[in-house]
Amino acid sequence: MKASDADILIIPGYTNSGPSHWQSRWEAKLSTARRVEQAEWTKPVREDWIARIAEEVNASTRPVVLVAHSLGVPSVIHAIPHFRNRVAGAFLVAPPDVANPDIRPKHLMTFGPYPRDPLPFPSITVASRNDPFGSYEHADDVASSWGSFLVDAGEAGHINADSGHGPWPEGTMVFAQFLGRLSAD
């Protein structure tokens, strides 16, 4: 599949992705990409975030490719039962451990626990060895339950602009390979 064959939905996490974040850069470069905007980025409500993602998937006219970061990942996973349109694949980056009682802010725990059912579409989960919001072991565990291919990003922090992943060329290459393996049908 080519990027032009898909509606690429950019799904940021808590507080949104700023202009130097790799998600914002990808959105600017990919002509069929659009951000799933949330009404409240700093006080997220699980049901609202799920509804917005489902609304965007269901409004799409082409196969959907989801690109979720951080809190966007559990939001996507919880939204799956509400999808009526085809999702060709999901690129899931830095899944936080939303069941961890030490997560801050505390209200992010309302996005847990993760559903453990296999995903109904191909996916890649990219995880860091030193993510302050979720351990690599946690990412490996949830990715395994979903049937998602796990990519080890090494010691990459939260894979965001603060950890030096604004341009993130390695992520661009992995995403391009993943997209190339998806079916447009």
PDB file of C-alpha atoms in Angstrom:
ATOM      1  CA  MET A   1       0.000   0.000   0.000  1.00  0.00           C
ATOM      2  CA  LYS A   2       1.140   3.541  -0.721  1.00  0.00           C
ATOM      3  CA  ALA A   3       0.403   6.416   1.643  1.00  0.00           C
ATOM      4  CA  SER A   4      -1.908   7.863  -1.019  1.00  0.00           C
ATOM      5  CA  ASP A   5      -4.047   4.686  -0.835  1.00  0.00           C
ATOM      6  CA  ALA A   6      -4.892   5.203   2.835  1.00  0.00           C
ATOM      7  CA  ASP A   7      -6.376   7.636   5.304  1.00  0.00           C
ATOM      8  CA  ILE A   8      -3.525   7.926   7.795  1.00  0.00           C
ATOM      9  CA  LEU A   9      -4.891   8.917  11.177  1.00  0.00           C
ATOM     10  CA  ILE A  10      -2.359  10.516  13.521  1.00  0.00           C
ATOM     11  CA  ILE A  11      -3.430   9.815  17.120  1.00  0.00           C
ATOM     12  CA  PRO A  12      -1.349  11.728  19.676  1.00  0.00           C
ATOM     13  CA  GLY A  13      -1.227  11.032  23.371  1.00  0.00           C
ATOM     14  CA  TYR A  14      -1.642  13.095  26.506  1.00  0.00           C
ATOM     15  CA  THR A  15      -1.150  16.859  25.876  1.00  0.00           C
ATOM     16  CA  ASN A  16      -1.043  16.321  22.063  1.00  0.00           C
ATOM     17  CA  SER A  17       2.088  16.225  19.891  1.00  0.00           C
ATOM     18  CA  GLY A  18       3.846  19.566  19.456  1.00  0.00           C
ATOM     19  CA  PRO A  19       5.287  20.917  16.193  1.00  0.00           C
ATOM     20  CA  SER A  20       8.683  19.234  16.665  1.00  0.00           C
ATOM     21  CA  HIS A  21       7.194  15.788  17.490  1.00  0.00           C
ATOM     22  CA  TRP A  22       7.605  13.114  14.826  1.00  0.00           C
ATOM     23  CA  GLN A  23       3.816  12.737  14.550  1.00  0.00           C
ATOM     24  CA  SER A  24       3.420  16.406  13.604  1.00  0.00           C
ATOM     25  CA  ARG A  25       6.232  16.096  11.084  1.00  0.00           C
ATOM     26  CA  TRP A  26       4.657  13.009   9.514  1.00  0.00           C
ATOM     27  CA  GLU A  27       1.270  14.712   9.370  1.00  0.00           C
ATOM     28  CA  ALA A  28       2.840  17.635   7.476  1.00  0.00           C
ATOM     29  CA  LYS A  29       4.656  15.339   5.013  1.00  0.00           C
ATOM     30  CA  LEU A  30       1.960  12.752   4.266  1.00  0.00           C
ATOM     31  CA  SER A  31      -0.787  14.200   2.075  1.00  0.00           C
ATOM     32  CA  THR A  32      -3.439  11.760   3.304  1.00  0.00           C
ATOM     33  CA  ALA A  33      -2.600  12.129   6.995  1.00  0.00           C
ATOM     34  CA  ARG A  34      -4.806  13.968   9.449  1.00  0.00           C
ATOM     35  CA  ARG A  35      -4.704  14.350  13.198  1.00  0.00           C
ATOM     36  CA  VAL A  36      -7.502  13.031  15.369  1.00  0.00           C
ATOM     37  CA  GLU A  37      -8.211  16.128  17.452  1.00  0.00           C
ATOM     38  CA  GLN A  38      -9.444  15.725  20.996  1.00  0.00           C
ATOM     39  CA  ALA A  39     -11.573  18.263  22.855  1.00  0.00           C
ATOM     40  CA  GLU A  40      -9.437  17.936  25.971  1.00  0.00           C
ATOM     41  CA  TRP A  41      -5.737  17.125  25.638  1.00  0.00           C
ATOM     42  CA  THR A  42      -4.701  17.769  29.261  1.00  0.00           C
ATOM     43  CA  LYS A  43      -7.630  16.117  31.059  1.00  0.00           C
ATOM     44  CA  PRO A  44      -8.395  13.201  28.746  1.00  0.00           C
ATOM     45  CA  VAL A  45     -11.639  11.296  29.162  1.00  0.00           C
ATOM     46  CA  ARG A  46     -11.370   7.741  27.852  1.00  0.00           C
ATOM     47  CA  GLU A  47     -14.878   7.551  26.390  1.00  0.00           C
ATOM     48  CA  ASP A  48     -14.455  10.881  24.583  1.00  0.00           C
ATOM     49  CA  TRP A  49     -11.098   9.909  23.092  1.00  0.00           C
ATOM     50  CA  ILE A  50     -12.459   6.533  21.966  1.00  0.00           C
ATOM     51  CA  ALA A  51     -15.513   8.175  20.373  1.00  0.00           C
ATOM     52  CA  ARG A  52     -13.366  10.699  18.434  1.00  0.00           C
ATOM     53  CA  ILE A  53     -11.095   7.979  17.069  1.00  0.00           C
ATOM     54  CA  ALA A  54     -14.056   5.823  16.033  1.00  0.00           C
ATOM     55  CA  GLU A  55     -15.720   8.862  14.424  1.00  0.00           C
ATOM     56  CA  GLU A  56     -12.619   9.550  12.303  1.00  0.00           C
ATOM     57  CA  VAL A  57     -12.184   5.891  11.315  1.00  0.00           C
ATOM     58  CA  ASN A  58     -15.849   5.618  10.384  1.00  0.00           C
ATOM     59  CA  ALA A  59     -15.739   8.858   8.344  1.00  0.00           C
ATOM     60  CA  SER A  60     -12.782   7.646   6.267  1.00  0.00           C
ATOM     61  CA  THR A  61     -13.228   6.929   2.586  1.00  0.00           C
ATOM     62  CA  ARG A  62     -10.081   4.837   2.115  1.00  0.00           C
ATOM     63  CA  PRO A  63      -8.545   2.037   4.171  1.00  0.00           C
ATOM     64  CA  VAL A  64      -7.300   3.462   7.454  1.00  0.00           C
ATOM     65  CA  VAL A  65      -3.784   3.269   8.869  1.00  0.00           C
ATOM     66  CA  LEU A  66      -3.594   4.315  12.509  1.00  0.00           C
ATOM     67  CA  VAL A  67      -0.440   5.988  13.845  1.00  0.00           C
ATOM     68  CA  ALA A  68      -0.774   6.205  17.629  1.00  0.00           C
ATOM     69  CA  HIS A  69       1.678   7.448  20.234  1.00  0.00           C
ATOM     70  CA  SER A  70       1.568   7.038  24.015  1.00  0.00           C
ATOM     71  CA  LEU A  71      -1.989   7.499  25.398  1.00  0.00           C
ATOM     72  CA  GLY A  72      -3.203   7.277  21.802  1.00  0.00           C
ATOM     73  CA  VAL A  73      -2.332   3.550  21.908  1.00  0.00           C
ATOM     74  CA  PRO A  74      -4.800   2.431  24.611  1.00  0.00           C
ATOM     75  CA  SER A  75      -7.344   4.830  23.085  1.00  0.00           C
ATOM     76  CA  VAL A  76      -7.049   3.003  19.744  1.00  0.00           C
ATOM     77  CA  ILE A  77      -7.222  -0.435  21.331  1.00  0.00           C
ATOM     78  CA  HIS A  78     -10.377   0.477  23.283  1.00  0.00           C
ATOM     79  CA  ALA A  79     -11.952   2.037  20.149  1.00  0.00           C
ATOM     80  CA  ILE A  80     -11.644  -1.076  17.940  1.00  0.00           C
ATOM     81  CA  PRO A  81     -15.135  -2.474  18.725  1.00  0.00           C
ATOM     82  CA  HIS A  82     -16.622   0.814  17.442  1.00  0.00           C
ATOM     83  CA  PHE A  83     -14.934   0.724  14.019  1.00  0.00           C
ATOM     84  CA  ARG A  84     -17.295   0.234  11.077  1.00  0.00           C
ATOM     85  CA  ASN A  85     -14.787   1.006   8.320  1.00  0.00           C
ATOM     86  CA  ARG A  86     -11.763  -1.035   7.373  1.00  0.00           C
ATOM     87  CA  VAL A  87      -8.521  -0.524   9.255  1.00  0.00           C
ATOM     88  CA  ALA A  88      -5.615  -1.766   7.153  1.00  0.00           C
ATOM     89  CA  GLY A  89      -3.078  -1.551   9.977  1.00  0.00           C
ATOM     90  CA  ALA A  90      -1.813   0.190  13.092  1.00  0.00           C
ATOM     91  CA  PHE A  91       1.590   1.632  13.989  1.00  0.00           C
ATOM     92  CA  LEU A  92       1.625   1.816  17.800  1.00  0.00           C
ATOM     93  CA  VAL A  93       4.459   3.701  19.490  1.00  0.00           C
ATOM     94  CA  ALA A  94       5.456   3.883  23.173  1.00  0.00           C
ATOM     95  CA  PRO A  95       2.427   2.226  24.791  1.00  0.00           C
ATOM     96  CA  PRO A  96       2.191   3.499  28.368  1.00  0.00           C
ATOM     97  CA  ASP A  97       1.485   1.130  31.228  1.00  0.00           C
ATOM     98  CA  VAL A  98      -1.896   2.623  32.118  1.00  0.00           C
ATOM     99  CA  ALA A  99      -2.512  -0.038  34.766  1.00  0.00           C
ATOM    100  CA  ASN A 100       0.589   1.013  36.731  1.00  0.00           C
ATOM    101  CA  PRO A 101      -0.504   2.858  39.912  1.00  0.00           C
ATOM    102  CA  ASP A 102       2.701   4.934  39.747  1.00  0.00           C
ATOM    103  CA  ILE A 103       1.733   6.546  36.396  1.00  0.00           C
ATOM    104  CA  ARG A 104       1.361  10.321  36.536  1.00  0.00           C
ATOM    105  CA  PRO A 105      -0.975  12.018  36.207  1.00  0.00           C
ATOM    106  CA  LYS A 106      -3.144   9.449  37.984  1.00  0.00           C
ATOM    107  CA  HIS A 107      -6.197   9.955  35.773  1.00  0.00           C
ATOM    108  CA  LEU A 108      -4.334   8.259  32.905  1.00  0.00           C
ATOM    109  CA  MET A 109      -5.087   4.978  34.700  1.00  0.00           C
ATOM    110  CA  THR A 110      -8.695   5.366  33.516  1.00  0.00           C
ATOM    111  CA  PHE A 111      -7.403   4.271  30.084  1.00  0.00           C
ATOM    112  CA  GLY A 112      -6.399   0.864  31.480  1.00  0.00           C
ATOM    113  CA  PRO A 113      -6.280  -1.984  31.507  1.00  0.00           C
ATOM    114  CA  TYR A 114      -5.555  -2.818  27.888  1.00  0.00           C
ATOM    115  CA  PRO A 115      -7.882  -5.225  26.081  1.00  0.00           C
ATOM    116  CA  ARG A 116      -5.876  -8.386  25.402  1.00  0.00           C
ATOM    117  CA  ASP A 117      -7.721  -9.691  22.330  1.00  0.00           C
ATOM    118  CA  PRO A 118      -5.768 -10.181  19.099  1.00  0.00           C
ATOM    119  CA  LEU A 119      -6.100  -7.139  16.848  1.00  0.00           C
ATOM    120  CA  PRO A 120      -8.255  -7.606  13.736  1.00  0.00           C
ATOM    121  CA  PHE A 121      -5.599  -5.979  11.522  1.00  0.00           C
ATOM    122  CA  PRO A 122      -1.791  -6.078  11.143  1.00  0.00           C
ATOM    123  CA  SER A 123       0.170  -3.951  13.575  1.00  0.00           C
ATOM    124  CA  ILE A 124       3.620  -2.966  14.743  1.00  0.00           C
ATOM    125  CA  THR A 125       4.365  -1.868  18.300  1.00  0.00           C
ATOM    126  CA  VAL A 126       7.525   0.188  18.812  1.00  0.00           C
ATOM    127  CA  ALA A 127       8.848   0.273  22.374  1.00  0.00           C
ATOM    128  CA  SER A 128      11.830   1.734  24.185  1.00  0.00           C
ATOM    129  CA  ARG A 129      14.004   0.030  26.796  1.00  0.00           C
ATOM    130  CA  ASN A 130      13.884   3.095  29.071  1.00  0.00           C
ATOM    131  CA  ASP A 131      10.439   4.619  28.561  1.00  0.00           C
ATOM    132  CA  PRO A 132       9.427   6.360  31.802  1.00  0.00           C
ATOM    133  CA  PHE A 133       5.743   5.619  31.087  1.00  0.00           C
ATOM    134  CA  GLY A 134       5.960   1.901  30.416  1.00  0.00           C
ATOM    135  CA  SER A 135       8.538  -0.847  30.583  1.00  0.00           C
ATOM    136  CA  TYR A 136       9.746  -2.768  27.563  1.00  0.00           C
ATOM    137  CA  GLU A 137       8.455  -5.947  29.232  1.00  0.00           C
ATOM    138  CA  HIS A 138       4.976  -4.419  29.468  1.00  0.00           C
ATOM    139  CA  ALA A 139       5.073  -3.443  25.784  1.00  0.00           C
ATOM    140  CA  ASP A 140       6.247  -6.945  24.862  1.00  0.00           C
ATOM    141  CA  ASP A 141       3.403  -8.468  26.887  1.00  0.00           C
ATOM    142  CA  VAL A 142       0.609  -6.381  25.340  1.00  0.00           C
ATOM    143  CA  ALA A 143       2.058  -6.604  21.824  1.00  0.00           C
ATOM    144  CA  SER A 144       2.183 -10.399  22.147  1.00  0.00           C
ATOM    145  CA  SER A 145      -1.450 -10.558  23.227  1.00  0.00           C
ATOM    146  CA  TRP A 146      -2.471  -8.396  20.261  1.00  0.00           C
ATOM    147  CA  GLY A 147      -0.415 -10.395  17.752  1.00  0.00           C
ATOM    148  CA  SER A 148       1.556  -7.207  17.045  1.00  0.00           C
ATOM    149  CA  PHE A 149       5.132  -7.298  15.789  1.00  0.00           C
ATOM    150  CA  LEU A 150       7.342  -5.686  18.441  1.00  0.00           C
ATOM    151  CA  VAL A 151      10.184  -3.391  17.384  1.00  0.00           C
ATOM    152  CA  ASP A 152      12.896  -2.719  19.966  1.00  0.00           C
ATOM    153  CA  ALA A 153      13.793   0.995  19.750  1.00  0.00           C
ATOM    154  CA  GLY A 154      16.638   0.590  22.235  1.00  0.00           C
ATOM    155  CA  GLU A 155      17.093   3.256  24.886  1.00  0.00           C
ATOM    156  CA  ALA A 156      14.872   5.859  23.243  1.00  0.00           C
ATOM    157  CA  GLY A 157      12.976   7.306  26.195  1.00  0.00           C
ATOM    158  CA  HIS A 158       9.323   7.994  25.392  1.00  0.00           C
ATOM    159  CA  ILE A 159      10.072   8.276  21.655  1.00  0.00           C
ATOM    160  CA  ASN A 160       8.975  11.885  21.513  1.00  0.00           C
ATOM    161  CA  ALA A 161      10.561  15.281  20.875  1.00  0.00           C
ATOM    162  CA  ASP A 162      11.789  15.490  24.494  1.00  0.00           C
ATOM    163  CA  SER A 163      13.807  12.290  24.003  1.00  0.00           C
ATOM    164  CA  GLY A 164      15.297  13.575  20.733  1.00  0.00           C
ATOM    165  CA  HIS A 165      12.793  11.941  18.385  1.00  0.00           C
ATOM    166  CA  GLY A 166      11.542  14.904  16.412  1.00  0.00           C
ATOM    167  CA  PRO A 167      12.586  13.788  12.926  1.00  0.00           C
ATOM    168  CA  TRP A 168      12.914  10.085  13.955  1.00  0.00           C
ATOM    169  CA  PRO A 169      14.285   8.717  10.641  1.00  0.00           C
ATOM    170  CA  GLU A 170      14.385   5.128  11.982  1.00  0.00           C
ATOM    171  CA  GLY A 171      10.658   5.316  12.686  1.00  0.00           C
ATOM    172  CA  THR A 172       9.997   6.710   9.220  1.00  0.00           C
ATOM    173  CA  MET A 173      11.809   3.747   7.672  1.00  0.00           C
ATOM    174  CA  VAL A 174       9.947   1.171   9.797  1.00  0.00           C
ATOM    175  CA  PHE A 175       6.616   2.859   9.016  1.00  0.00           C
ATOM    176  CA  ALA A 176       7.366   2.921   5.266  1.00  0.00           C
ATOM    177  CA  GLN A 177       8.208  -0.797   5.300  1.00  0.00           C
ATOM    178  CA  PHE A 178       5.065  -1.564   7.300  1.00  0.00           C
ATOM    179  CA  LEU A 179       2.896   0.495   4.942  1.00  0.00           C
ATOM    180  CA  GLY A 180       4.430  -1.295   1.939  1.00  0.00           C
ATOM    181  CA  ARG A 181       3.307  -4.662   3.363  1.00  0.00           C
ATOM    182  CA  LEU A 182      -0.313  -3.635   3.891  1.00  0.00           C
ATOM    183  CA  SER A 183      -3.026  -4.457   1.406  1.00  0.00           C
ATOM    184  CA  ALA A 184      -5.041  -1.629  -0.164  1.00  0.00           C
ATOM    185  CA  ASP A 185      -7.977  -3.987  -0.827  1.00  0.00           C
TER     186      ASP A 185
END
